[in-house]
mmCIF file of C-alpha atoms in Angstrom:
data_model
loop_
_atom_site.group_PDB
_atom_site.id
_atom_site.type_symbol
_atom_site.label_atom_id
_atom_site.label_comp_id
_atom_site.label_asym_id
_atom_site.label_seq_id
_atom_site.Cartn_x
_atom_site.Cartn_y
_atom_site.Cartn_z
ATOM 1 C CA UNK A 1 87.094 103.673 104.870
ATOM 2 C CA UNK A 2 84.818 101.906 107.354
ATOM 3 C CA UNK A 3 81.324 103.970 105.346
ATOM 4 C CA UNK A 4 82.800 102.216 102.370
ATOM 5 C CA UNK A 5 83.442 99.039 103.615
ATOM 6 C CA UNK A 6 80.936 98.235 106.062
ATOM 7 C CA UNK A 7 81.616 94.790 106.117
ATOM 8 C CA UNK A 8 85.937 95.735 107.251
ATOM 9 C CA UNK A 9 87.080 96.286 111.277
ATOM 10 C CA UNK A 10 88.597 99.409 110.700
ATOM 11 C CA UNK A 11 91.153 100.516 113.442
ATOM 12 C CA UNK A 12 92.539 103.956 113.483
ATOM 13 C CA UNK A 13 96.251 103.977 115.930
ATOM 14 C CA UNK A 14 97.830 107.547 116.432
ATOM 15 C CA UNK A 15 100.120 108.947 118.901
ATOM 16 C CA UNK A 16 97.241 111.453 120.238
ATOM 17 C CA UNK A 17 93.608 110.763 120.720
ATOM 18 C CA UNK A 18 91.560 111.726 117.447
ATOM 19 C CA UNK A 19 88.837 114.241 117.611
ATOM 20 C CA UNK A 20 85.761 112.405 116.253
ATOM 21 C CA UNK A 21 82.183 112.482 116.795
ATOM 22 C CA UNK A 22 80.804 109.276 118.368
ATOM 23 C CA UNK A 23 77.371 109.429 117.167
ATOM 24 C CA UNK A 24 78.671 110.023 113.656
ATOM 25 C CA UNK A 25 81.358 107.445 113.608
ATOM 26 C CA UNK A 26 80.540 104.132 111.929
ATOM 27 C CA UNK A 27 80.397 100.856 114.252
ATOM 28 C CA UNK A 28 83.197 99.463 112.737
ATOM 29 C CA UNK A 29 85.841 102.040 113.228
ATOM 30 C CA UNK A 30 87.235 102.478 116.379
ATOM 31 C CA UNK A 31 90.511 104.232 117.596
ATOM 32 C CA UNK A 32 93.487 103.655 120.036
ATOM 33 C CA UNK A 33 96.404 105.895 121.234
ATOM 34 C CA UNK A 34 99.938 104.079 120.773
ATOM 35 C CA UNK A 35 103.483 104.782 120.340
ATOM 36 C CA UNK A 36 104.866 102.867 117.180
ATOM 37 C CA UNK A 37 108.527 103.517 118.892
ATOM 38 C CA UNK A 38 107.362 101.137 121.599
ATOM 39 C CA UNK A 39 106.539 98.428 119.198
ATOM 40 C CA UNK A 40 102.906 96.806 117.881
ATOM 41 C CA UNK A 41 103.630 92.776 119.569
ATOM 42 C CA UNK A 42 99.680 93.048 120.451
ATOM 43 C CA UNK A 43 98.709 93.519 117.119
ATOM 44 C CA UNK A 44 100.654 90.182 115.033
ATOM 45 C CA UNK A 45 98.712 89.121 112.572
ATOM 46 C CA UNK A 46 95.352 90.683 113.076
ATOM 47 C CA UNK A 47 94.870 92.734 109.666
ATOM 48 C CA UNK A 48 94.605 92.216 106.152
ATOM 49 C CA UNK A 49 95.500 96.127 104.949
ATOM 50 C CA UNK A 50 97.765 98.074 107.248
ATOM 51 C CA UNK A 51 98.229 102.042 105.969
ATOM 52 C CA UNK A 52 100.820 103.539 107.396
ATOM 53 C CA UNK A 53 100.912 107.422 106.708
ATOM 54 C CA UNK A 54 103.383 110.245 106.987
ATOM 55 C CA UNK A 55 104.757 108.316 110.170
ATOM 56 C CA UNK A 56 108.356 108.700 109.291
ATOM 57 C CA UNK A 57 108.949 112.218 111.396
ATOM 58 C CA UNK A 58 108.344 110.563 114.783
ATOM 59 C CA UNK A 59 109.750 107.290 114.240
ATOM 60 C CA UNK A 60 113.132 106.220 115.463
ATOM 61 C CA UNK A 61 115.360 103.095 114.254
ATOM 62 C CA UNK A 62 112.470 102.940 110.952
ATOM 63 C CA UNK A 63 113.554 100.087 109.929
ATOM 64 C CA UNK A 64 112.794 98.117 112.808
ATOM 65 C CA UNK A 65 109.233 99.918 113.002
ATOM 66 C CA UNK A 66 108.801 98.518 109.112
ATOM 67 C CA UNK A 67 109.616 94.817 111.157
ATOM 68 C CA UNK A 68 106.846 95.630 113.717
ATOM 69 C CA UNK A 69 104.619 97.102 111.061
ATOM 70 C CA UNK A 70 104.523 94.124 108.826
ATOM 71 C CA UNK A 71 104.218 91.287 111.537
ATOM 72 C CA UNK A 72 100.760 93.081 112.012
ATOM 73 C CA UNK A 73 99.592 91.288 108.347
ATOM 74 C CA UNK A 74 97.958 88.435 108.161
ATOM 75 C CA UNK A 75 99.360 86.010 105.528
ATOM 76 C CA UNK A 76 98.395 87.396 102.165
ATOM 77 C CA UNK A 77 97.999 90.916 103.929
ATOM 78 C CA UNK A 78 99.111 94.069 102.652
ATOM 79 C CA UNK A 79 100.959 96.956 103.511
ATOM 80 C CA UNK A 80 101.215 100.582 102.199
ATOM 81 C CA UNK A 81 103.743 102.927 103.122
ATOM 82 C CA UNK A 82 103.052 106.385 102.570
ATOM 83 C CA UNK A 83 105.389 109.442 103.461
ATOM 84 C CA UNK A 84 106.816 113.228 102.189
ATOM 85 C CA UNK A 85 109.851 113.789 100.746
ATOM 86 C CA UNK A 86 111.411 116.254 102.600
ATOM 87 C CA UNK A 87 112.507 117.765 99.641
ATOM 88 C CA UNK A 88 110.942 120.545 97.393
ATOM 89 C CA UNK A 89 111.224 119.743 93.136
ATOM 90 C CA UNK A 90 110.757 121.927 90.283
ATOM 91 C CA UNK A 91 108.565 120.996 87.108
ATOM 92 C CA UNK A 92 108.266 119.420 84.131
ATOM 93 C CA UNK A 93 111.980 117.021 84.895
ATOM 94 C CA UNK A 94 111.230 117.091 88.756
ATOM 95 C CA UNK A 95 114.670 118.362 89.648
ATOM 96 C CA UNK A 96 115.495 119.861 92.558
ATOM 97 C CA UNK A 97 115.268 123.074 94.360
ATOM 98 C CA UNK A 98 117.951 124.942 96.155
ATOM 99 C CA UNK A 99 116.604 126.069 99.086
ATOM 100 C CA UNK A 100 116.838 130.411 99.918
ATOM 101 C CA UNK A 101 119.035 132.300 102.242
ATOM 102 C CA UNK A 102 119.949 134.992 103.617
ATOM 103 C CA UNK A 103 123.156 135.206 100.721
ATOM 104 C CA UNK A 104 121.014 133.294 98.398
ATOM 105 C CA UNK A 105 117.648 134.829 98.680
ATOM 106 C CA UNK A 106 116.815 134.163 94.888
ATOM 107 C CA UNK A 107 116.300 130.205 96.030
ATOM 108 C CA UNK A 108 113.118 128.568 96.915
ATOM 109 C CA UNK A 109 111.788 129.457 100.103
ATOM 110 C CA UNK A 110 109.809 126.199 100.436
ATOM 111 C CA UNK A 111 112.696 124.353 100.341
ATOM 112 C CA UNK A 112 114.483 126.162 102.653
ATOM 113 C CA UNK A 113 111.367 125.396 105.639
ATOM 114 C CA UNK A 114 111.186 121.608 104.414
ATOM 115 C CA UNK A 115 114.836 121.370 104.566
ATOM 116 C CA UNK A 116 114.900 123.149 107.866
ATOM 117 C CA UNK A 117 112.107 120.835 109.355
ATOM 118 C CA UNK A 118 113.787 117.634 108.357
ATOM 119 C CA UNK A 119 117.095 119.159 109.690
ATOM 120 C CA UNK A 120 115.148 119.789 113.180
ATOM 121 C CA UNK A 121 113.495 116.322 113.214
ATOM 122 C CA UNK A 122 117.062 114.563 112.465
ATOM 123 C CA UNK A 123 118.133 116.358 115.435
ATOM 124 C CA UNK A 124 115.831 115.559 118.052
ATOM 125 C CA UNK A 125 115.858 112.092 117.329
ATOM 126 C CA UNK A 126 113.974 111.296 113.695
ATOM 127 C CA UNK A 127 115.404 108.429 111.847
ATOM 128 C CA UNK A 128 114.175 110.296 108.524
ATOM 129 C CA UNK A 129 117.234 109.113 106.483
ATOM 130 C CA UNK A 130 116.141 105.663 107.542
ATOM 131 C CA UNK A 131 113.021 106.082 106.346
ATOM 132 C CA UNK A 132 113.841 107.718 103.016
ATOM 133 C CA UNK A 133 116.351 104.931 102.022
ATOM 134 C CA UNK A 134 113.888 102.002 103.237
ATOM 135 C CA UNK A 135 110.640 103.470 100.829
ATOM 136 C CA UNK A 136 112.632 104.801 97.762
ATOM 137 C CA UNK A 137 114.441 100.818 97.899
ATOM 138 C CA UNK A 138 111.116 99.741 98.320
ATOM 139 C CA UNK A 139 110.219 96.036 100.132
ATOM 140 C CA UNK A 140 111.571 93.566 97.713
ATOM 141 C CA UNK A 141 114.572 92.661 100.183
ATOM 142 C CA UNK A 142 111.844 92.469 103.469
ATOM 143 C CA UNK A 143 111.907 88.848 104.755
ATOM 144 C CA UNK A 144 108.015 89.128 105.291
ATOM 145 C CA UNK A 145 107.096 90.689 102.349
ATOM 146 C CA UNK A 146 106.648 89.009 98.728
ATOM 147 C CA UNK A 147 108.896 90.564 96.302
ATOM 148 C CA UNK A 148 106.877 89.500 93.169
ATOM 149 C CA UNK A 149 103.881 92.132 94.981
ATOM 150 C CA UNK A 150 106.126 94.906 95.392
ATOM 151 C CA UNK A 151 106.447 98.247 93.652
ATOM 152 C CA UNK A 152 106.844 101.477 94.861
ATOM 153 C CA UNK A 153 105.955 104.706 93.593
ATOM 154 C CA UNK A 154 106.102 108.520 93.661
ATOM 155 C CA UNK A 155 102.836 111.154 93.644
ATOM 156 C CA UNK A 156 104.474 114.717 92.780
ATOM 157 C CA UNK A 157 101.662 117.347 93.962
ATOM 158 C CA UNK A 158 102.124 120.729 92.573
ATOM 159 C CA UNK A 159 102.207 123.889 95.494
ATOM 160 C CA UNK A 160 99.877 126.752 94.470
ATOM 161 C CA UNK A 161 97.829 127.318 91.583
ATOM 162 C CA UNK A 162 100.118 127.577 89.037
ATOM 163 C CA UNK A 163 100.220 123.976 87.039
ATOM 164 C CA UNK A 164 98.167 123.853 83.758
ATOM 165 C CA UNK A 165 97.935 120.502 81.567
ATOM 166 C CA UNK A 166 96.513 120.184 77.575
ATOM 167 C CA UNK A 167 93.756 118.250 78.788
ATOM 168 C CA UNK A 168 90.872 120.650 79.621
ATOM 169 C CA UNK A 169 89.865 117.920 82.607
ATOM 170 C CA UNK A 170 92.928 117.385 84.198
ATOM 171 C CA UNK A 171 94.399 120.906 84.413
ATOM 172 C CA UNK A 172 91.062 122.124 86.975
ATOM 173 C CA UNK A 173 92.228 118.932 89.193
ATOM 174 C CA UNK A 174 95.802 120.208 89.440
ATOM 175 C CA UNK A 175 94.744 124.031 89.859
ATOM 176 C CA UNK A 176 92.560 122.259 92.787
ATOM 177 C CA UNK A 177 95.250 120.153 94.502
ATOM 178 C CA UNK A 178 97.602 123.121 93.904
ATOM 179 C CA UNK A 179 95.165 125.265 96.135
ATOM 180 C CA UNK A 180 94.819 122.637 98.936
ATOM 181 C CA UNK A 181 98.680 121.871 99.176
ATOM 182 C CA UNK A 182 99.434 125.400 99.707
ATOM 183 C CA UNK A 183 96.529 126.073 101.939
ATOM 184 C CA UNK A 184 97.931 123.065 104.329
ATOM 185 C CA UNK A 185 101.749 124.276 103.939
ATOM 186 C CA UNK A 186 100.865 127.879 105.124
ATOM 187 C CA UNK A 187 98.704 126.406 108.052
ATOM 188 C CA UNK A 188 101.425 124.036 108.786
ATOM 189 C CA UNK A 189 103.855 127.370 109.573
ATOM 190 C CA UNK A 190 102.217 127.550 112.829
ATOM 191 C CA UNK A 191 102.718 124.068 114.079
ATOM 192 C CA UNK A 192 106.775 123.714 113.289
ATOM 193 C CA UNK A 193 107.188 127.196 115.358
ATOM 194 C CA UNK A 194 108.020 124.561 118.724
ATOM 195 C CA UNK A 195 110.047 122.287 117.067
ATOM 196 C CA UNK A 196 112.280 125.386 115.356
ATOM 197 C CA UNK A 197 112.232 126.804 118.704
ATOM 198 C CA UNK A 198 113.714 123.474 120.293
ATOM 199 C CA UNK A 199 116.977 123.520 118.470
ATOM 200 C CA UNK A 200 117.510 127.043 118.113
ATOM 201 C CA UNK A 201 115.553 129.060 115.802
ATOM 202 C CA UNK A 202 113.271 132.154 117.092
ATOM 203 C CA UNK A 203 109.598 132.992 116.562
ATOM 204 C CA UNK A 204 110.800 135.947 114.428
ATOM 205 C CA UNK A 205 112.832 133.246 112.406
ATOM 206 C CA UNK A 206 110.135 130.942 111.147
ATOM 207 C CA UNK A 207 107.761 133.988 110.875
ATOM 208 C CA UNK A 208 109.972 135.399 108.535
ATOM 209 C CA UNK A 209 109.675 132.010 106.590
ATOM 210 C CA UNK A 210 106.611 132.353 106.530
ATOM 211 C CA UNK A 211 106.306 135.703 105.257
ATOM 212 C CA UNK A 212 108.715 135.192 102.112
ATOM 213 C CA UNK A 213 107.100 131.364 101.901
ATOM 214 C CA UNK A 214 103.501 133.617 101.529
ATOM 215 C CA UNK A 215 104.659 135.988 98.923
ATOM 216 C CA UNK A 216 106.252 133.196 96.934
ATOM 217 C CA UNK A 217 103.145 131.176 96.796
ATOM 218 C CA UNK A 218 101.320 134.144 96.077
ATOM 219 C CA UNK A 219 102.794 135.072 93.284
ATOM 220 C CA UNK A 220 103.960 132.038 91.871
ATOM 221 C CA UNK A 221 107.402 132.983 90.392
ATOM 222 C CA UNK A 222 108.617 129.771 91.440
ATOM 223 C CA UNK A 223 106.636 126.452 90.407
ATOM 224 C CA UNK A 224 106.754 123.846 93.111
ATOM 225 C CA UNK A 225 106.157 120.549 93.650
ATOM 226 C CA UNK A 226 106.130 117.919 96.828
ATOM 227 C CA UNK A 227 106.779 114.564 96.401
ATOM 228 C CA UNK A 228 104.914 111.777 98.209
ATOM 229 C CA UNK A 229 106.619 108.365 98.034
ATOM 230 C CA UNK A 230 104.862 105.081 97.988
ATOM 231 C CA UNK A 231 106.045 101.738 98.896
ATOM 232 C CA UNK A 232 104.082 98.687 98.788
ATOM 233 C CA UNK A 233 103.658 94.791 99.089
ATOM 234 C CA UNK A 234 101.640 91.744 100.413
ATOM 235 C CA UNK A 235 102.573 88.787 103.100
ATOM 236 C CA UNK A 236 102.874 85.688 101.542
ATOM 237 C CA UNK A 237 100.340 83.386 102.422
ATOM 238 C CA UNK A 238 102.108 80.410 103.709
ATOM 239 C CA UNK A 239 106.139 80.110 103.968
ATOM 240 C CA UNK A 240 107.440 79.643 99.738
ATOM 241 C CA UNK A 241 103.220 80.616 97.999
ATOM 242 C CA UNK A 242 102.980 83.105 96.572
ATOM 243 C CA UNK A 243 100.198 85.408 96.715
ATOM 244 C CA UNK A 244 97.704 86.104 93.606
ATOM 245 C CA UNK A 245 98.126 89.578 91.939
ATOM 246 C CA UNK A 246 94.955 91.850 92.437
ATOM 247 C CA UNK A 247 92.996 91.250 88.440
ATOM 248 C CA UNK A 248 93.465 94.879 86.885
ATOM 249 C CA UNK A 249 90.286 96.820 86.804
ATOM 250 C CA UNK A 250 90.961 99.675 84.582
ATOM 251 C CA UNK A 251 88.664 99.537 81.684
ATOM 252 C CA UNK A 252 86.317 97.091 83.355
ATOM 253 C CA UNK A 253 82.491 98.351 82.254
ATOM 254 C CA UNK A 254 81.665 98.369 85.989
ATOM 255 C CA UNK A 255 84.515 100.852 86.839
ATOM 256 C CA UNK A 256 83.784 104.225 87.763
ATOM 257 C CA UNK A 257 84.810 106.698 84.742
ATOM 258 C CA UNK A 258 88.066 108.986 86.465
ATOM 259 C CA UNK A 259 90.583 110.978 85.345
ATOM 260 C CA UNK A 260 93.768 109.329 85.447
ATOM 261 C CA UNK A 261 96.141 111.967 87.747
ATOM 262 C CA UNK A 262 99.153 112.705 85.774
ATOM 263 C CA UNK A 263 101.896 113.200 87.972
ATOM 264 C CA UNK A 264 101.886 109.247 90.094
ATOM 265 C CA UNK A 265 104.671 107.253 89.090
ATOM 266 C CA UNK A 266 104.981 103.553 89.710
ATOM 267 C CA UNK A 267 107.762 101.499 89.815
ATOM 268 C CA UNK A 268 108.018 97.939 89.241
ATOM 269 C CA UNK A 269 111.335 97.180 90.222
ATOM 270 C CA UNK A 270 113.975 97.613 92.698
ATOM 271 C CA UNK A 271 116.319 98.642 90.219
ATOM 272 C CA UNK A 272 114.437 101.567 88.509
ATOM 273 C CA UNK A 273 113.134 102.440 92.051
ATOM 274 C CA UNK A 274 116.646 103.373 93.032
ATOM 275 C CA UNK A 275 117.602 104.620 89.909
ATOM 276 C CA UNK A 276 115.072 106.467 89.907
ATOM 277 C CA UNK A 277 116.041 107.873 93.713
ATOM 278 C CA UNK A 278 119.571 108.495 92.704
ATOM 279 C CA UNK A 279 118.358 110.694 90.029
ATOM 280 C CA UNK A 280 116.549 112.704 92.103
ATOM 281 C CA UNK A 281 119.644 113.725 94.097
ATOM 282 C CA UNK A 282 120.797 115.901 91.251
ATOM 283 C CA UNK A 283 121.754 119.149 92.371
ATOM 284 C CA UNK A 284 121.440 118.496 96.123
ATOM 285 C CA UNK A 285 125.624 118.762 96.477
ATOM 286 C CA UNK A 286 125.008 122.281 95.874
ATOM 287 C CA UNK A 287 122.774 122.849 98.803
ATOM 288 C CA UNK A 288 124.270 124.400 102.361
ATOM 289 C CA UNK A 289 121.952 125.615 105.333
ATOM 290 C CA UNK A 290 122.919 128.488 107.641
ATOM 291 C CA UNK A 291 124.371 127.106 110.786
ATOM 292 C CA UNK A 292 121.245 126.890 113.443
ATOM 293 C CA UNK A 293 122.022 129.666 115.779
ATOM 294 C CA UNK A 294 123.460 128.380 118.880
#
């Protein structure tokens, strides 16, 4: 982001320090360690884009972190919210996928680590159900936030190679993405074994997981997808003005010529985005974990 924008004061903020190279890193980007939990008071109204990435895990009370979050804008700033659903879909109608066990081992076994990992991070603290209901309802209601900016939005990305589409440019790009997202969910097996560990599970547990999450991938009897949800929105510039919607540039001659990703769904309303949300739930009444072993 800074290469691109050379002109921007790009600020990275994680909870650990970020391995970078100083001599390659651009003079505008620079990085801090900070705890969002503790609040961001010393940054009010410094920036004009905050991005705000798969956060939600280590965040408690999220919807006073949103409040901290957006009193970092500027007025006329903008915010983007980006984090997983902790929940696995199938194709095509994006409904949902039961998640494998030991009595129902004909289930999805990537649903049954996600579900286990948001099950570990509610426990230790994770205000993840927060966070799902504030994104999927979007920021119309948010004091600080315009609602006539706001729409939120979902990005399904399919896990493994297995997705094909009738356009002969589009189906390499989902074969690609495929490849990455299950390269990253494999590698991820290793990082969850503490957290497992921490309320209750054993190394032989997750590694297990990881086995049957392996041979499912592998052979791609069951076609996955993760969903990323969106939620977005700008400051108004003074108290009752609006701000000015960004001019469209699709089509413009001086765009770059892309292929438009099939699977990103916006929505422009609060209604249809919690329509949308409740229809996702289908099918989730039917899910039951194993106990965690005490």
């Amino acid at each position: 982001m800074a290469r691109e924008y050379p002109d921007a004061d790009v600020l990275g903020v994680d909870l650990a320090p970020v391995p970078v190279d100083d001599d390659t890193l651009p003079s505008n980007c620079r990085f801090e360690v900070d705890n969002i939990n503790l609040g961001l008071a010393h940054f009010g109204g410094q920036f004009d884009v905050v991005h705000i990435r798969f956060v939600g895990s280590g965040l408690q009370n999220f919807k006073e972190r949103m409040k901290d979050v957006h009193n970092c804008l500027k007025p006329g700033g903008i915010v983007l919210w980006i984090d997983a659903d902790f929940d696995y879909y199938s194709t095509e109608k994006f409904e949902y996928h039961l998640p494998a066990t030991d009595e129902s081992p004909g289930g999805c076994w990537s649903q049954r680590v996600v579900s286990e990992m948001r099950r570990a991070c509610l426990r230790i603290g994770s205000d993840l159900s927060g966070m799902e209901s504030e994104l999927d309802a979007g920021l119309w209601r948010d004091p600080l936030i315009d609602p006539e900016t706001c729409k939120t939005g979902s990005l399904y990305l399919p896990v493994g190679t297995w997705a094909s589409h009738e356009d002969p440019r589009v189906a390499p790009l989902l074969k690609y993405v495929g490849a990455l997202i299950r390269q990253d969910f494999i590698g991820a097996m290793k990082s969850i074994v503490p957290l497992m560990m921490k309320v209750g599970w054993t190394k032989n547990d997750v590694e297990t997981w990881r086995r049957n999450l392996i041979q499912e991938l592998t052979d791609l009897h069951v076609h996955t997808v993760l969903r990323v949800r969106l939620a977005w929105g700008r400051r108004p510039i003074s108290e009752g003005r609006s701000v000015e919607q960004a001019p469209d540039t699709e089509g413009r001659p001086d765009s770059p010529s892309r292929v438009s990703y099939p699977w990103f769904y916006v929505y422009d309303t609060e209604e249809v985005s919690l329509k949308q949300a409740e229809a996702r739930k289908k099918g989730k009444n039917n899910s039951i974990l194993p106990p965690i072993p005490s």
